[in-house]
Each structure stands twice: as structure tokens, then as C-alpha cells.
mmCIF file of C-alpha atoms and ligand atoms in Angstrom:
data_model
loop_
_atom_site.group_PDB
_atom_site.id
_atom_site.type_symbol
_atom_site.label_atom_id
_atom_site.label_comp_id
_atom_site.label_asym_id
_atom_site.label_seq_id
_atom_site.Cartn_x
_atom_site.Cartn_y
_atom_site.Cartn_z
ATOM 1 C CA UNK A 1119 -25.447 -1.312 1.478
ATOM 2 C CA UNK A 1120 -26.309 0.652 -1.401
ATOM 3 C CA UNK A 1121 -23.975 -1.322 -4.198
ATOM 4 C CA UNK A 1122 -25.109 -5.041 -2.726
ATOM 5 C CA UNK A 1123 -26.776 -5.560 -5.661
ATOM 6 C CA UNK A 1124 -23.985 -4.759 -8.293
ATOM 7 C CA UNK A 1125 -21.523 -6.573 -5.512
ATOM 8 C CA UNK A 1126 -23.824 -9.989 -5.857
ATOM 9 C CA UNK A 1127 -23.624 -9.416 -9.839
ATOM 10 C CA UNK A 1128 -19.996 -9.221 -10.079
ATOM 11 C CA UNK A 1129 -19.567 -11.869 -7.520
ATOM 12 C CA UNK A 1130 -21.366 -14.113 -10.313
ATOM 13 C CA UNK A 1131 -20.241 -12.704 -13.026
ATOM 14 C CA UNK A 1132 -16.165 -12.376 -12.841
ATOM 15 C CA UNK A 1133 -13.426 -14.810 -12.715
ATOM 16 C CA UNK A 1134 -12.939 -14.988 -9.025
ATOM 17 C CA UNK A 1135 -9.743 -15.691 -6.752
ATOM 18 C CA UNK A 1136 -12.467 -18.326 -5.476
ATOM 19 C CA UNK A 1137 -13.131 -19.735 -8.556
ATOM 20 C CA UNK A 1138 -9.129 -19.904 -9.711
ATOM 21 C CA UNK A 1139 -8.360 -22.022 -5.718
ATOM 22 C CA UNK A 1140 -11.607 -23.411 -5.321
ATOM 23 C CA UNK A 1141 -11.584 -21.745 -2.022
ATOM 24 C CA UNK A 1142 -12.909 -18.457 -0.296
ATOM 25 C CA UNK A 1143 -9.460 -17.202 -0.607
ATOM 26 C CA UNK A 1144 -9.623 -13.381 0.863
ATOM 27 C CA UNK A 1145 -11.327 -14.304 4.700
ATOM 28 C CA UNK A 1146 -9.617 -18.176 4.570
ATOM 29 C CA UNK A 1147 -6.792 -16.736 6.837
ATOM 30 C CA UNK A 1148 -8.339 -13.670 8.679
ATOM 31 C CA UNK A 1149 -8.634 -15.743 11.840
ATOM 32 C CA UNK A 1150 -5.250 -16.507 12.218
ATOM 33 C CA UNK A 1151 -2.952 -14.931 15.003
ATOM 34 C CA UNK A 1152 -1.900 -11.365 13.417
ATOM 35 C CA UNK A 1153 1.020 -11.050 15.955
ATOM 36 C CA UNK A 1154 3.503 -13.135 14.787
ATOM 37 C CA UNK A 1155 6.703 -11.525 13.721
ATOM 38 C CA UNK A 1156 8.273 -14.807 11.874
ATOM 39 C CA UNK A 1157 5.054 -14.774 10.071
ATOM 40 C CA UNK A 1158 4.033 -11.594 9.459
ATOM 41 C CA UNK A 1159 0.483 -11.211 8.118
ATOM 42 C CA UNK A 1160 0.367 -9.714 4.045
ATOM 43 C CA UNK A 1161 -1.656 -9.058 1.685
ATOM 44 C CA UNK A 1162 -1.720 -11.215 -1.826
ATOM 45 C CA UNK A 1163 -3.023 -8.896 -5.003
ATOM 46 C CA UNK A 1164 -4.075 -10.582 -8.049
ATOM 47 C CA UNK A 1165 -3.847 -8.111 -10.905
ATOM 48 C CA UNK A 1166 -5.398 -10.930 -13.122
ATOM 49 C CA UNK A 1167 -8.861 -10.843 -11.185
ATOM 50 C CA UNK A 1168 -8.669 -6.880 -10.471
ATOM 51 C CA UNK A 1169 -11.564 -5.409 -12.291
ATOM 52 C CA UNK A 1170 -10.777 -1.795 -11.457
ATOM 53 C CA UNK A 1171 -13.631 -1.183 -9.487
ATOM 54 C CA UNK A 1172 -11.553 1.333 -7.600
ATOM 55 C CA UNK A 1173 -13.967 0.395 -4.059
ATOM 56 C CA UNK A 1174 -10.982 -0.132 -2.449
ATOM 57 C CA UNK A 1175 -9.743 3.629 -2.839
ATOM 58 C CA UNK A 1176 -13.592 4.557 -1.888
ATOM 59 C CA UNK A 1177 -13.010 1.952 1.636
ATOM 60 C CA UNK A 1178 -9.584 3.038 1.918
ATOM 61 C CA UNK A 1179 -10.737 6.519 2.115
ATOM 62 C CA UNK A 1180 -13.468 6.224 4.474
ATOM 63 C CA UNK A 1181 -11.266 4.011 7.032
ATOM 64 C CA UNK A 1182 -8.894 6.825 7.470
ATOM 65 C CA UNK A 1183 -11.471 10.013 7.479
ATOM 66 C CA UNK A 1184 -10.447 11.479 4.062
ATOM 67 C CA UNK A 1185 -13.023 13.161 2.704
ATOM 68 C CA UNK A 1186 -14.742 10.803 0.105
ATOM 69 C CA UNK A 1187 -17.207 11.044 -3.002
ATOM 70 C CA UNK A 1188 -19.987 8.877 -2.911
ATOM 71 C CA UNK A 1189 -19.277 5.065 -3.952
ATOM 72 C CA UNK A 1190 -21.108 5.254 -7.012
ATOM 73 C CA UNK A 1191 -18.147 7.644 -8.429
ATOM 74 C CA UNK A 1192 -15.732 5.715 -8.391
ATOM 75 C CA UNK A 1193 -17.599 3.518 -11.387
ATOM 76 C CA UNK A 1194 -15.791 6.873 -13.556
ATOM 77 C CA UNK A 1195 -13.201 5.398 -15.776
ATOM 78 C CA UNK A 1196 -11.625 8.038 -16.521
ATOM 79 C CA UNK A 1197 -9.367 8.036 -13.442
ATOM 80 C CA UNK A 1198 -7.533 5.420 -15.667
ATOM 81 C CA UNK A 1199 -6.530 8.156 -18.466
ATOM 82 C CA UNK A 1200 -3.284 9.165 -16.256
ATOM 83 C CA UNK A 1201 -0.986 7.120 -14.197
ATOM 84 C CA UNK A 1202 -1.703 8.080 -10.326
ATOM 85 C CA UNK A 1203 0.716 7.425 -7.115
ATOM 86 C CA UNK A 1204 -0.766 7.012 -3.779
ATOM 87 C CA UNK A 1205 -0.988 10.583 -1.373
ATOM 88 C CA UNK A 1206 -2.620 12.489 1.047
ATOM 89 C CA UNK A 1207 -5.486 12.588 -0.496
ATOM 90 C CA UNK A 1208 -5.581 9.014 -1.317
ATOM 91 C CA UNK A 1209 -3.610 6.073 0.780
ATOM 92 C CA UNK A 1210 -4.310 3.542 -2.449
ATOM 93 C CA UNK A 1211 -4.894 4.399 -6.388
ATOM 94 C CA UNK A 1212 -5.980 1.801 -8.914
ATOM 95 C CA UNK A 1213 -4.046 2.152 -12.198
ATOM 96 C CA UNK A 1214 -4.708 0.562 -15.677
ATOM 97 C CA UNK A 1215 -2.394 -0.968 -17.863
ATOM 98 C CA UNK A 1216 -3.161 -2.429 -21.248
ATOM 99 C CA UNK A 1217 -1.487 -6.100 -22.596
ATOM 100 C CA UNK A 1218 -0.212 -5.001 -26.291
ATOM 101 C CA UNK A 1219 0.560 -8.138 -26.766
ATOM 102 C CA UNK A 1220 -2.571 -10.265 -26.140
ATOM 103 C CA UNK A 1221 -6.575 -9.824 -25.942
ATOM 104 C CA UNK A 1222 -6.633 -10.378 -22.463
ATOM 105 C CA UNK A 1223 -8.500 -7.728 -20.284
ATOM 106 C CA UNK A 1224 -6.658 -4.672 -19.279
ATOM 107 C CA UNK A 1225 -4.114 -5.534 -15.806
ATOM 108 C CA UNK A 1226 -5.724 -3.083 -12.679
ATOM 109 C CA UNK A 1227 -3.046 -2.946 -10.208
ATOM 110 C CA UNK A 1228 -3.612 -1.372 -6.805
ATOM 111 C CA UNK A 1229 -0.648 0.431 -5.047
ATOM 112 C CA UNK A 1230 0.192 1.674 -2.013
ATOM 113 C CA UNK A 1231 2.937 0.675 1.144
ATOM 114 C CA UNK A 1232 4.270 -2.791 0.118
ATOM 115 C CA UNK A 1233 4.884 -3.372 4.205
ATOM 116 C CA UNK A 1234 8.386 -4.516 3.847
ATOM 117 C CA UNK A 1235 10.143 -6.856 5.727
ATOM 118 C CA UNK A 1236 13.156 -4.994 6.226
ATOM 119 C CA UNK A 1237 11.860 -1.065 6.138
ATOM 120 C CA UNK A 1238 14.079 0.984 4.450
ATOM 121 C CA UNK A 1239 11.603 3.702 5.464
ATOM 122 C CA UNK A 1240 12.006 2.262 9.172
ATOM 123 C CA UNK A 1241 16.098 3.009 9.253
ATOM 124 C CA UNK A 1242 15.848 6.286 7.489
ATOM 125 C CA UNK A 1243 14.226 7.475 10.200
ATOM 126 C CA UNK A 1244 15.990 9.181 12.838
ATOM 127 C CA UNK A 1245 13.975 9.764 15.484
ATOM 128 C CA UNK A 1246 12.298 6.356 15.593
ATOM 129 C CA UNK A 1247 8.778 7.973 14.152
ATOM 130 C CA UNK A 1248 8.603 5.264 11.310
ATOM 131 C CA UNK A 1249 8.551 1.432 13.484
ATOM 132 C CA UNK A 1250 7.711 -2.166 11.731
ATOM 133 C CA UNK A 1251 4.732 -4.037 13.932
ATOM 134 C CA UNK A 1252 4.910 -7.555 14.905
ATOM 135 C CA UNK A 1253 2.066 -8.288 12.500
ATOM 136 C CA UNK A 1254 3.928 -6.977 9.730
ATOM 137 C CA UNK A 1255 2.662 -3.522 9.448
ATOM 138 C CA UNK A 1256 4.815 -0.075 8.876
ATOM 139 C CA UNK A 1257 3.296 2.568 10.770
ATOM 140 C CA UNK A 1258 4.458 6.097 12.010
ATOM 141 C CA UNK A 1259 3.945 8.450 14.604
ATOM 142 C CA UNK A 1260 2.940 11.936 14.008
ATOM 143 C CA UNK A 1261 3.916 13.394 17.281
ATOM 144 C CA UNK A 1262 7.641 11.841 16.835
ATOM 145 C CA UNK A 1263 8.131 13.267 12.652
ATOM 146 C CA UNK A 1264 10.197 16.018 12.450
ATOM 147 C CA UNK A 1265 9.613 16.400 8.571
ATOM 148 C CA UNK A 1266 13.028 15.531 7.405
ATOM 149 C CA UNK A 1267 11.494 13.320 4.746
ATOM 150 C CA UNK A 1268 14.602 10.729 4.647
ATOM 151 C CA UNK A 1269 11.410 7.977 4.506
ATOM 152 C CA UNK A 1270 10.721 9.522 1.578
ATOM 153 C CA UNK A 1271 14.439 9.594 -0.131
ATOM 154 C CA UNK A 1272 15.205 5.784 1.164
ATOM 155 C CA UNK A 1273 11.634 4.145 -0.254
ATOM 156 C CA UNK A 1274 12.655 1.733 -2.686
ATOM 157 C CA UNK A 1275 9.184 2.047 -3.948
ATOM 158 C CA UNK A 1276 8.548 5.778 -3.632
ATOM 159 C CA UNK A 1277 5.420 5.524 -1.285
ATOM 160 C CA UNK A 1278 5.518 7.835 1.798
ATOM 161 C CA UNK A 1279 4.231 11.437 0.718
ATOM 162 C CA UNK A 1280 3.850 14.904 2.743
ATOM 163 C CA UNK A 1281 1.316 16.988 3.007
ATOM 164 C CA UNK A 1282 3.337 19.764 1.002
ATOM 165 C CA UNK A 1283 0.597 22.621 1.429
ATOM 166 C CA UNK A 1284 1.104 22.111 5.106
ATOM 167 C CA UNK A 1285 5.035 22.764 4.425
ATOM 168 C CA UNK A 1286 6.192 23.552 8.039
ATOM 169 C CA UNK A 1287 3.906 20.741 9.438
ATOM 170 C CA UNK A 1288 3.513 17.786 7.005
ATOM 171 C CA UNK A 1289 2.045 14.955 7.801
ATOM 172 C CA UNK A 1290 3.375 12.217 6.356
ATOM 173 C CA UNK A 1291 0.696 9.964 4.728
ATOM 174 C CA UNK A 1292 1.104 6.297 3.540
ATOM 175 C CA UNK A 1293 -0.925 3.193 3.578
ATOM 176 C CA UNK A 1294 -0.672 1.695 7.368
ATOM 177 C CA UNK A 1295 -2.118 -1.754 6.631
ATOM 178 C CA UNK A 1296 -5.204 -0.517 8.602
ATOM 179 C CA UNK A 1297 -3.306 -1.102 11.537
ATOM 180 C CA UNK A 1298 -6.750 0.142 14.008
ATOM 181 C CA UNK A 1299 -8.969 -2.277 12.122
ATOM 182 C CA UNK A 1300 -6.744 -5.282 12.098
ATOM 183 C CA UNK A 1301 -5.870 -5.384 15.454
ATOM 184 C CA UNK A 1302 -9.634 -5.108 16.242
ATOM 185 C CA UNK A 1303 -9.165 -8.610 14.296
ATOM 186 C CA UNK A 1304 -11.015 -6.746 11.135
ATOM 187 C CA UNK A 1305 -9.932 -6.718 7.683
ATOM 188 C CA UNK A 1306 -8.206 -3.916 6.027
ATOM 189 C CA UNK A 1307 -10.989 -2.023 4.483
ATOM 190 C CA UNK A 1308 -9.546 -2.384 1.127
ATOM 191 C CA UNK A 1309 -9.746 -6.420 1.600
ATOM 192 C CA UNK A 1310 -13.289 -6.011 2.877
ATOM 193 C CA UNK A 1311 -15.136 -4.789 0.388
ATOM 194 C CA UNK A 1312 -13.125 -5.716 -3.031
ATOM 195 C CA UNK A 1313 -15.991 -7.792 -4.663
ATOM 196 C CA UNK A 1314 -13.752 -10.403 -6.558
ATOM 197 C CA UNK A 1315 -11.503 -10.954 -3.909
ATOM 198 C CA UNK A 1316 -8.497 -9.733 -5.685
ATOM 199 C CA UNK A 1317 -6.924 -8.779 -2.650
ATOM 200 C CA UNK A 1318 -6.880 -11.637 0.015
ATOM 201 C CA UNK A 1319 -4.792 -11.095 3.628
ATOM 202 C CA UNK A 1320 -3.263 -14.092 5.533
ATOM 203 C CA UNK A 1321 -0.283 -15.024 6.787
ATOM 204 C CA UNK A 1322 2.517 -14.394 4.229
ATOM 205 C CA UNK A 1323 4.078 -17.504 4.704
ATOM 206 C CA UNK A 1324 0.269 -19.102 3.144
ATOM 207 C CA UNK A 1325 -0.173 -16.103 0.845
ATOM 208 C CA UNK A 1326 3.167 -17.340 -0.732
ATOM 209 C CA UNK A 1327 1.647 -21.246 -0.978
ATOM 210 C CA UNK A 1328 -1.843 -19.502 -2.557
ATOM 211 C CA UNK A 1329 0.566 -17.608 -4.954
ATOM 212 C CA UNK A 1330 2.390 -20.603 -6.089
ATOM 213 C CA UNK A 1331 -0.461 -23.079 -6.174
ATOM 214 C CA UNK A 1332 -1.987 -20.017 -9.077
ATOM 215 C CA UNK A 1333 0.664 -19.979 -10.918
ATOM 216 C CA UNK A 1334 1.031 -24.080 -11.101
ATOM 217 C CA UNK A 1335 -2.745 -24.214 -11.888
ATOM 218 C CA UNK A 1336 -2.857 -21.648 -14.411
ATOM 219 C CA UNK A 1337 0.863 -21.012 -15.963
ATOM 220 C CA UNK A 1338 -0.351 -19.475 -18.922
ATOM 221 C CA UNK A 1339 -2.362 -16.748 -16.752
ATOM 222 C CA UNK A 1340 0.565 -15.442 -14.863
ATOM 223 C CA UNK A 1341 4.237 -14.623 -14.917
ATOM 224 C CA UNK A 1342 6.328 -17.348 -12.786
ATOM 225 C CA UNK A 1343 6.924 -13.928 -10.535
ATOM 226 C CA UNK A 1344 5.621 -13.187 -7.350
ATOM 227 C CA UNK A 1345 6.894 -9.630 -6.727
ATOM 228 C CA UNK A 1346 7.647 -9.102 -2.853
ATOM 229 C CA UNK A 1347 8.839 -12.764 -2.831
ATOM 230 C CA UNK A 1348 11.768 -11.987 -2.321
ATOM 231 C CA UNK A 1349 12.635 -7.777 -3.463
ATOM 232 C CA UNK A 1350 14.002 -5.939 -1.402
ATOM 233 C CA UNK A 1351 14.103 -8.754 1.115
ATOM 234 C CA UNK A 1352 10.501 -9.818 1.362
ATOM 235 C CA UNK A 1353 7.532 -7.576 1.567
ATOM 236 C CA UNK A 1354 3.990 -8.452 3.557
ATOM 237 C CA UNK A 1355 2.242 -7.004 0.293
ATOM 238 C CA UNK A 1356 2.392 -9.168 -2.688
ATOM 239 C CA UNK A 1357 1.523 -9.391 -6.500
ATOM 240 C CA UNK A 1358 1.045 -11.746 -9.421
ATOM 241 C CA UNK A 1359 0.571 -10.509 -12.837
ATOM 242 C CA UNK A 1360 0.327 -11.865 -16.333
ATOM 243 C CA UNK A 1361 3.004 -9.412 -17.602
ATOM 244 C CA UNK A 1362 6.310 -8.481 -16.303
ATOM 245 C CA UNK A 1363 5.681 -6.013 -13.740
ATOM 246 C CA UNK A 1364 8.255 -3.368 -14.970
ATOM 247 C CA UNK A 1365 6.116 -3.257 -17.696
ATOM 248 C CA UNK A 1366 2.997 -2.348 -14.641
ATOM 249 C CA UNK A 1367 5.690 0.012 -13.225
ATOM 250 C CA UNK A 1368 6.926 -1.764 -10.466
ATOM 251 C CA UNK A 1369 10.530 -0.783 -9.598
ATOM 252 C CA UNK A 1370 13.272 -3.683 -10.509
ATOM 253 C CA UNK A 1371 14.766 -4.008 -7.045
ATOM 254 C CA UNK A 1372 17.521 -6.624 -5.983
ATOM 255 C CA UNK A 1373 16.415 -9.169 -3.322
ATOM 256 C CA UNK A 1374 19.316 -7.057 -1.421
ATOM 257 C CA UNK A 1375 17.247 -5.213 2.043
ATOM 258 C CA UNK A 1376 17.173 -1.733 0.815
ATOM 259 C CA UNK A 1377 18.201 -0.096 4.713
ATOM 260 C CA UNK A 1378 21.544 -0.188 4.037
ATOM 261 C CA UNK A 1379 21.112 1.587 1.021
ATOM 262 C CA UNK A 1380 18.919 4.051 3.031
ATOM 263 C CA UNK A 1381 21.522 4.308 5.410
ATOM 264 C CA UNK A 1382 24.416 5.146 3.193
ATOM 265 C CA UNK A 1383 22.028 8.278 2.347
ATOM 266 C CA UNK A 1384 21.519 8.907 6.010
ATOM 267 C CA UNK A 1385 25.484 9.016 6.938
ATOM 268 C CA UNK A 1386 25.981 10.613 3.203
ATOM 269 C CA UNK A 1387 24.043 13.461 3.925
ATOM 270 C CA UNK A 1388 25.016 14.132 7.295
ATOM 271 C CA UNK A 1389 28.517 14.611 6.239
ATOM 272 C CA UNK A 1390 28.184 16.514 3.778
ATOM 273 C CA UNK A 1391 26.012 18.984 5.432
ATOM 274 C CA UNK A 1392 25.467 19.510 9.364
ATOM 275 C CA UNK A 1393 26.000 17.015 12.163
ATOM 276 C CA UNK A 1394 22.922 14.949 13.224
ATOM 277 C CA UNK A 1395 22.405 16.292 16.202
ATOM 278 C CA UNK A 1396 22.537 20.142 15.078
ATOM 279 C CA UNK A 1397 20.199 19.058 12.299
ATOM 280 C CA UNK A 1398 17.624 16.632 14.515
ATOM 281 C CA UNK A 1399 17.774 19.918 17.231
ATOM 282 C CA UNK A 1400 16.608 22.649 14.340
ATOM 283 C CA UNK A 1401 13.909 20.121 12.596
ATOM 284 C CA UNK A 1402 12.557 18.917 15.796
ATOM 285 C CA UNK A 1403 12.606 23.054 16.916
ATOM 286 C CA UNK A 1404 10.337 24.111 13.831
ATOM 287 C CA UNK A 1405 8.156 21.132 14.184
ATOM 288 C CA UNK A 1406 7.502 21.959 17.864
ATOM 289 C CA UNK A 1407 7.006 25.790 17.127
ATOM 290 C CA UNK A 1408 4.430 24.972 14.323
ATOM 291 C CA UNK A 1409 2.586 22.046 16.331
ATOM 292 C CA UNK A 1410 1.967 24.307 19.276
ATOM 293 C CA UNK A 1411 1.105 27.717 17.183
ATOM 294 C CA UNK A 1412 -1.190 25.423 15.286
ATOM 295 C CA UNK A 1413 -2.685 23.976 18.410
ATOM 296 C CA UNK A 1414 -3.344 27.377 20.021
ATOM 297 C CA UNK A 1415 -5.035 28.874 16.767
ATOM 298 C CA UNK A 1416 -8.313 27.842 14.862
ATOM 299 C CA UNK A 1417 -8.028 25.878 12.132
ATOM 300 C CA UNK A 1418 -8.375 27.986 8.493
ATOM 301 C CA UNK A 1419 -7.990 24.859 6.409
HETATM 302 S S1 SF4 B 2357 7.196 0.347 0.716
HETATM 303 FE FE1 SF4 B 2357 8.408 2.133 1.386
HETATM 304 S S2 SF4 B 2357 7.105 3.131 2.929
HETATM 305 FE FE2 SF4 B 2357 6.326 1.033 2.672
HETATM 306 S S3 SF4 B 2357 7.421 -0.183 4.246
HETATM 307 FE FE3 SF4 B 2357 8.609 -0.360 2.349
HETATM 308 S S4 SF4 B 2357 10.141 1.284 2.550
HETATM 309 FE FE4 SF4 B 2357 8.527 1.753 4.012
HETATM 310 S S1 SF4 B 2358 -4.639 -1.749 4.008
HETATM 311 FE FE1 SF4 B 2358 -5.945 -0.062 4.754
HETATM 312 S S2 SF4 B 2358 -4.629 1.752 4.549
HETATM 313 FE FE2 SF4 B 2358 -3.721 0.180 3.249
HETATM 314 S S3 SF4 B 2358 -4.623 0.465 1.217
HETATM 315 FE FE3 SF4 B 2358 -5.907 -1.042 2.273
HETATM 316 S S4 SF4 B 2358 -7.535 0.193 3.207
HETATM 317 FE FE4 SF4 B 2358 -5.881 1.612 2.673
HETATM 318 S S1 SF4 B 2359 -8.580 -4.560 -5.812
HETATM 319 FE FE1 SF4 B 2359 -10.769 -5.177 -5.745
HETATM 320 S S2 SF4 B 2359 -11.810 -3.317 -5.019
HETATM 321 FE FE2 SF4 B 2359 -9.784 -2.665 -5.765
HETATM 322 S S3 SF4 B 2359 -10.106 -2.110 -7.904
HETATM 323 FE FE3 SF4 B 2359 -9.462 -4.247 -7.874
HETATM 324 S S4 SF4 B 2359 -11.389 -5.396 -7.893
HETATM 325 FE FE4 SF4 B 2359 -11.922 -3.323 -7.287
#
């Protein structure tokens, strides 16, 4: 691999998750069973290691077939100079956030689909496109989505996104926890290559023990916070920081599950407006019109 050599320099060079546990913390619990729906796997990020390499946008990228720049790109900085939310074009964005406050190097924080526990995103959905896996993961199914975007409206973190210059036939594009790779028992790409191990996947239930063991070890590196502990009822994603994380622009969220939220929305707009099955019939009627035009004409995109 073309970047091994930068990789092994950084690897020496920066504060590592390894060096903070005294363990190789991103593969330690890659073998474990990734079925288990008590104990979802996660994902643990540690915005205090993050360098902002951004190779986990460039891996993300090139696990799901988006067209890519070359690796060496992604060294540009100046992707930092405005905030950026996860879409179509990319399933995970690095964003830079400077302490005021202290010296300390700038917080990186990688976002995309936090993999709830309880997916708001999951009970919007009425047709059953959007379904939580046993090993944690929030995936969707293309063929089901009518495009009524209620995943969007009910995300307490704003994540799902549509392909709006495919209007009548969006897409709807999130992060899916590289659902493919890890049943294959691989890592999610982003895990794989991040060179300091800032991201490390496990079990969540051991990802939570890592987290806590950090901040007991090193108190004056991070908040006493573990967002996803317990927000929104749990998430398999999770993140410590060494400032608050509204100031990193997380969303303050109750530990309250946000479906019922989501579902208030749901029953809100369908009284308001049409019944659901008048609605679900003419959504479902356009989607099927434009999935078979576009399968009987070549593609101009
Ligand atoms: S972060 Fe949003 S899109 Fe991801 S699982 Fe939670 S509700 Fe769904
Ligand atoms: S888990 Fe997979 S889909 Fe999600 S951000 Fe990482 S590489 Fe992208
Ligand atoms: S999570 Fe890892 S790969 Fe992604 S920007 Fe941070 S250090 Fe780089």
C-alpha cells in the first residue's frame, strides 16, 4: 500500500489508543461473535487521538463504490475550513474543532449513523425499509423505500440523506456499519485503516469498560462523558472528548428512546394530512413508476 510508509510513521509518532490502554485496542475485540443482540457490536471514537487524517472518508468511500480521489488527497486541510454533514457523496466526514480554552491539539471528530439502540429511524419507517440487525447495525432496503423521508424527520441526530438530484427516486444514503464486510467477520473499512486507532469496534458492552478505564487513567484528557452511553437510549457508536460535545456539535438528547418521539410525527402527520394507506399507495405508486422507467432506459447520469 502506497501510504505504508507514512502509516508506520504515525503509528510511532502519535499518542495512540494503544499507548493510552496499553493494549491493541481497535482489533482486541474483532473476533468476538457479531450476532448478539444483548450485546450489540459498536464502535468507540476517541476524538482525543483523531489526527484528522480523513483515511477513513477515503476507506469509507471505496467500501461502498463512491467514486473516490486518490488517498494522498485527503492529506488537504482545507476540508476543515467549513463544517461538513455526512451524504451521498460521503457516508463519513471528519470535522475540526478548535479548544479556545487550552493548547491542546485541535478535537477531529468523525460522524456518521450513531447505530442506535432503539432506531428512531427504524419506527419512522412505514414500510419496514429501515430494520436494526442483531449485531447492532441500522441498515435499509432500497427496493422497500418509498421516499417519504420520515427517517429523515425522526433522526435525533440528522444522519439519513437523499439523493435530492434523483428527486423521484432517492436513494437514501447513510453509514450502514459496513454491514457486507462485517459479517464476512472484516472490519468496517473506516476501523481498518485509521492509523492511530482512534476508532476501535467490539462489543459495546467492552467498548463501554475501554471508555471508562480512559477516562479513570487520564481524567484530565477527557470529559467524564461518554456520548451514546446512554442518549437516546444507547447507541452502538460511541465518543469521548476532552470538551463538552455540544461544543463539537453533538445534539443534547435525553437518555429518553427517541421512537416515540418519531412516532408522534408519524401519527401527527397522518392526521393532519391523508390517511396512511392513501399516502403509502401514491408514494409506493411513483416509486414503482420511476424504478421500472429507470430500469427500462439507459442510464444519463
Ligand atoms: S443515528 Fe439516526 S439514522 Fe442512525 S440509527 Fe440512529 S436514528 Fe437511525
Ligand atoms: S462503518 Fe463503514 S459505512 Fe460506516 S463510516 Fe465506517 S466505513 Fe463508512
Ligand atoms: S478516525 Fe482515524 S482515519 Fe479517521 S480522521 Fe481520525 S485518525 Fe484519521
Amino acid at each position: 500500500m502506497k501510504n505504508q510508509s507514512r502509516r508506520d510513521f504515525l503509528k510511532i509518532t502519535t499518542i495512540s489508543a494503544t499507548a493510552l490502554v496499553g493494549a491493541s485496542a481497535t482489533k482486541l475485540f474483532a473476533s468476538g461473535n457479531p450476532t448478539s443482540s444483548i450485546d450489540p457490536m459498536g464502535v468507540l471514537v476517541d476524538t482525543t487521538v483523531c489526527i484528522g487524517c480523513r483515511k477513513c472518508e477515503w476507506a469509507c468511500k471505496k467500501a461502498h463504490n463512491i467514486d473516490t480521489k486518490p488517498i494522498e488527497d485527503y492529506d488537504n486541510r482545507s476540508a476543515f475550513e467549513n463544517y461538513r454533514r455526512p451524504d451521498h457523496t460521503s457516508l463519513t466526514v471528519v470535522n475540526e474543532f478548535r479548544n479556545p480554552t487550552a493548547e491542546s491539539k485541535p478535537y477531529d471528530v468523525k460522524v456518521q449513523c450513531m447505530h442506535c439502540n432503539e432506531p428512531a429511524c427504524v419506527s419512522a419507517c412505514i414500510v419496514g425499509a429501515m430494520t436494526k440487525q442483531e449485531n447492532g447495525s441500522v441498515i435499509w432496503d432500497t427496493d422497500k423505500c418509498i421516499g417519504c423521508r420520515f427517517c429523515m424527520v425522526a433522526c435525533p441526530f440528522q444522519i439519513p440523506t437523499f439523493e435530492y438530484h434523483k428527486a423521484l427516486q432517492p436513494d437514501i444514503t447513510k453509514c450502514d456499519f459496513c454491514f457486507e464486510r462485517t459479517k464476512e467477520a472484516l472490519l468496517p473499512a473506516c476501523v481498518e485503516i485509521c492509523p492511530v486507532e482512534a476508532v476501535t469496534y467490539g462489543k459495546r458492552s467492552e467498548l463501554l469498560k475501554l471508555a471508562k478505564k480512559r477516562i479513570n487513567l487520564y481524567p484530565e484528557r477527557y470529559k467524564e462523558h461518554i456520548l451514546g452511553e446512554h442518549e437516546v437510549g444507547g447507541t452502538s457508536w460511541m465518543y469521548l472528548a476532552g470538551m463538552d460535545f455540544d461544543k463539537l456539535k453533538f445534539p443534547k438528547l435525553s437518555t429518553k428512546a427517541a421512537p416515540g418521539v418519531s412516532e408522534a410525527i408519524q401519527h401527527g402527520i397522518f392526521s393532519y394530512f391523508v390517511p396512511p394507506a392513501s399516502l403509502f399507495a401514491l408514494l409506493g405508486g411513483i416509486m414503482w413508476l420511476n424504478k421500472n422507467k429507470s430500469k427500462s432506459e439507459p442510464d444519463t447520469e
